[in-house]
């Protein structure tokens, strides 16, 4: 079941949406990212941001058994856009080690690491948020 990406304002400023823990949720996550970036006049970040959110959703769906995930897009500062995916697992993501397996899988976090200005994981009592930040030009 796929839900429409209806952004919910979440603070200074931000958008979030709770989605099923399914691969199909990546499309709704991409819509949410497009909506947030358009609202902030940061469309130039769209291609990279939708690739990042796609990888973060794929990792949450593939490596956790969370029935739902939460996609969060915020502006922690004027210079950064943060894209996060929250799940119920407390297992930390790890960058893949170079191997022949990378030809078919395991490249997600390597891609996040290459595209994001910085990325990380915030652990919570009930799970974690894996996030990636993109640098944006300050508003004029």
mmCIF file of C-alpha atoms in Angstrom:
data_model
loop_
_atom_site.group_PDB
_atom_site.id
_atom_site.type_symbol
_atom_site.label_atom_id
_atom_site.label_comp_id
_atom_site.label_asym_id
_atom_site.label_seq_id
_atom_site.Cartn_x
_atom_site.Cartn_y
_atom_site.Cartn_z
ATOM 1 C CA UNK A 1 0.000 0.000 0.000
ATOM 2 C CA UNK A 2 1.466 3.327 -1.030
ATOM 3 C CA UNK A 3 0.393 6.593 0.553
ATOM 4 C CA UNK A 4 0.457 10.012 -1.075
ATOM 5 C CA UNK A 5 3.299 12.270 0.010
ATOM 6 C CA UNK A 6 1.470 14.867 2.050
ATOM 7 C CA UNK A 7 4.089 16.899 3.870
ATOM 8 C CA UNK A 8 3.578 17.680 7.535
ATOM 9 C CA UNK A 9 5.431 20.638 8.919
ATOM 10 C CA UNK A 10 7.799 19.467 11.692
ATOM 11 C CA UNK A 11 9.591 22.376 13.227
ATOM 12 C CA UNK A 12 12.291 24.747 12.035
ATOM 13 C CA UNK A 13 11.356 24.177 9.081
ATOM 14 C CA UNK A 14 10.776 20.580 8.164
ATOM 15 C CA UNK A 15 8.556 17.996 6.574
ATOM 16 C CA UNK A 16 7.931 14.395 7.550
ATOM 17 C CA UNK A 17 5.792 11.450 6.584
ATOM 18 C CA UNK A 18 5.279 8.004 8.088
ATOM 19 C CA UNK A 19 5.303 5.331 5.402
ATOM 20 C CA UNK A 20 5.004 1.548 5.285
ATOM 21 C CA UNK A 21 8.307 -0.301 5.574
ATOM 22 C CA UNK A 22 8.083 -1.370 1.930
ATOM 23 C CA UNK A 23 10.244 -0.762 -1.141
ATOM 24 C CA UNK A 24 7.326 1.086 -2.761
ATOM 25 C CA UNK A 25 7.606 3.769 -0.073
ATOM 26 C CA UNK A 26 10.709 5.135 -1.801
ATOM 27 C CA UNK A 27 8.499 6.841 -4.411
ATOM 28 C CA UNK A 28 6.488 8.646 -1.713
ATOM 29 C CA UNK A 29 9.735 9.613 0.011
ATOM 30 C CA UNK A 30 11.003 11.128 -3.246
ATOM 31 C CA UNK A 31 7.757 13.114 -3.617
ATOM 32 C CA UNK A 32 8.158 14.448 -0.089
ATOM 33 C CA UNK A 33 11.744 15.520 -0.801
ATOM 34 C CA UNK A 34 10.675 17.270 -4.011
ATOM 35 C CA UNK A 35 7.887 19.075 -2.132
ATOM 36 C CA UNK A 36 10.204 20.279 0.646
ATOM 37 C CA UNK A 37 12.942 21.433 -1.711
ATOM 38 C CA UNK A 38 10.442 23.296 -3.896
ATOM 39 C CA UNK A 39 8.997 25.027 -0.809
ATOM 40 C CA UNK A 40 12.513 26.155 0.142
ATOM 41 C CA UNK A 41 13.442 27.158 -3.446
ATOM 42 C CA UNK A 42 16.228 24.567 -3.447
ATOM 43 C CA UNK A 43 15.256 22.630 -6.570
ATOM 44 C CA UNK A 44 18.919 22.474 -7.615
ATOM 45 C CA UNK A 45 19.427 19.843 -4.871
ATOM 46 C CA UNK A 46 16.565 17.641 -6.082
ATOM 47 C CA UNK A 47 18.452 15.033 -8.127
ATOM 48 C CA UNK A 48 20.991 14.317 -5.406
ATOM 49 C CA UNK A 49 18.392 14.485 -2.625
ATOM 50 C CA UNK A 50 16.031 11.988 -4.228
ATOM 51 C CA UNK A 51 18.904 9.590 -4.817
ATOM 52 C CA UNK A 52 19.908 9.907 -1.146
ATOM 53 C CA UNK A 53 16.388 9.370 0.185
ATOM 54 C CA UNK A 54 15.948 6.379 -2.140
ATOM 55 C CA UNK A 55 19.081 4.743 -0.728
ATOM 56 C CA UNK A 56 18.164 5.533 2.881
ATOM 57 C CA UNK A 57 14.665 4.088 2.438
ATOM 58 C CA UNK A 58 16.036 1.007 0.679
ATOM 59 C CA UNK A 59 18.476 0.390 3.541
ATOM 60 C CA UNK A 60 15.773 0.792 6.188
ATOM 61 C CA UNK A 61 13.440 -1.582 4.354
ATOM 62 C CA UNK A 62 16.093 -4.167 3.522
ATOM 63 C CA UNK A 63 18.036 -4.233 6.794
ATOM 64 C CA UNK A 64 15.302 -3.791 9.405
ATOM 65 C CA UNK A 65 11.984 -5.422 10.038
ATOM 66 C CA UNK A 66 10.249 -2.116 10.736
ATOM 67 C CA UNK A 67 6.607 -2.163 9.656
ATOM 68 C CA UNK A 68 6.751 1.597 9.233
ATOM 69 C CA UNK A 69 9.484 4.120 8.574
ATOM 70 C CA UNK A 70 9.473 7.883 8.923
ATOM 71 C CA UNK A 71 11.054 10.132 6.321
ATOM 72 C CA UNK A 72 12.156 13.520 7.667
ATOM 73 C CA UNK A 73 13.479 16.499 5.687
ATOM 74 C CA UNK A 74 14.704 19.460 7.735
ATOM 75 C CA UNK A 75 16.900 22.545 7.560
ATOM 76 C CA UNK A 76 19.142 22.244 10.634
ATOM 77 C CA UNK A 77 20.747 25.494 9.485
ATOM 78 C CA UNK A 78 20.507 27.848 6.543
ATOM 79 C CA UNK A 79 23.420 26.030 4.904
ATOM 80 C CA UNK A 80 22.177 22.435 5.155
ATOM 81 C CA UNK A 81 19.260 20.239 4.190
ATOM 82 C CA UNK A 82 19.017 17.022 6.224
ATOM 83 C CA UNK A 83 17.246 13.962 4.870
ATOM 84 C CA UNK A 84 16.607 11.253 7.422
ATOM 85 C CA UNK A 85 14.891 7.890 7.606
ATOM 86 C CA UNK A 86 13.751 6.609 10.980
ATOM 87 C CA UNK A 87 13.214 2.908 11.698
ATOM 88 C CA UNK A 88 12.707 0.714 14.758
ATOM 89 C CA UNK A 89 16.053 -1.132 14.604
ATOM 90 C CA UNK A 90 19.002 -0.089 16.751
ATOM 91 C CA UNK A 91 21.617 -1.817 14.582
ATOM 92 C CA UNK A 92 24.010 0.770 13.180
ATOM 93 C CA UNK A 93 24.562 0.872 9.426
ATOM 94 C CA UNK A 94 28.063 0.060 8.192
ATOM 95 C CA UNK A 95 29.892 1.026 5.035
ATOM 96 C CA UNK A 96 30.516 -2.026 2.881
ATOM 97 C CA UNK A 97 34.048 -3.339 2.606
ATOM 98 C CA UNK A 98 35.472 -3.547 -0.928
ATOM 99 C CA UNK A 99 34.632 -6.945 -2.416
ATOM 100 C CA UNK A 100 33.161 -8.594 -5.473
ATOM 101 C CA UNK A 101 29.735 -8.559 -3.735
ATOM 102 C CA UNK A 102 29.606 -4.801 -4.377
ATOM 103 C CA UNK A 103 28.797 -5.585 -8.000
ATOM 104 C CA UNK A 104 25.284 -6.654 -6.985
ATOM 105 C CA UNK A 105 24.562 -5.124 -3.578
ATOM 106 C CA UNK A 106 26.005 -3.247 -0.614
ATOM 107 C CA UNK A 107 26.676 0.025 -2.399
ATOM 108 C CA UNK A 108 23.914 2.097 -0.760
ATOM 109 C CA UNK A 109 25.904 3.690 2.050
ATOM 110 C CA UNK A 110 28.940 4.085 -0.185
ATOM 111 C CA UNK A 111 26.733 6.144 -2.481
ATOM 112 C CA UNK A 112 25.348 8.139 0.467
ATOM 113 C CA UNK A 113 28.902 8.745 1.673
ATOM 114 C CA UNK A 114 29.964 9.979 -1.766
ATOM 115 C CA UNK A 115 26.978 12.272 -2.394
ATOM 116 C CA UNK A 116 26.310 13.770 1.037
ATOM 117 C CA UNK A 117 28.279 16.570 2.624
ATOM 118 C CA UNK A 118 28.072 14.490 5.801
ATOM 119 C CA UNK A 119 25.915 11.651 7.134
ATOM 120 C CA UNK A 120 25.361 9.798 10.367
ATOM 121 C CA UNK A 121 23.062 7.922 12.684
ATOM 122 C CA UNK A 122 21.158 9.131 15.731
ATOM 123 C CA UNK A 123 20.316 6.288 18.108
ATOM 124 C CA UNK A 124 17.133 6.430 20.144
ATOM 125 C CA UNK A 125 15.718 4.130 22.801
ATOM 126 C CA UNK A 126 13.185 2.812 20.272
ATOM 127 C CA UNK A 127 15.313 2.783 17.094
ATOM 128 C CA UNK A 128 17.450 5.115 15.005
ATOM 129 C CA UNK A 129 17.515 7.785 12.339
ATOM 130 C CA UNK A 130 20.033 7.520 9.523
ATOM 131 C CA UNK A 131 20.511 10.917 7.907
ATOM 132 C CA UNK A 132 22.460 12.623 5.167
ATOM 133 C CA UNK A 133 23.029 16.328 4.685
ATOM 134 C CA UNK A 134 23.406 18.367 1.533
ATOM 135 C CA UNK A 135 24.880 21.842 1.516
ATOM 136 C CA UNK A 136 22.649 24.587 0.175
ATOM 137 C CA UNK A 137 23.375 28.147 -0.757
ATOM 138 C CA UNK A 138 22.233 30.626 1.893
ATOM 139 C CA UNK A 139 19.046 32.516 1.055
ATOM 140 C CA UNK A 140 19.644 35.988 -0.328
#
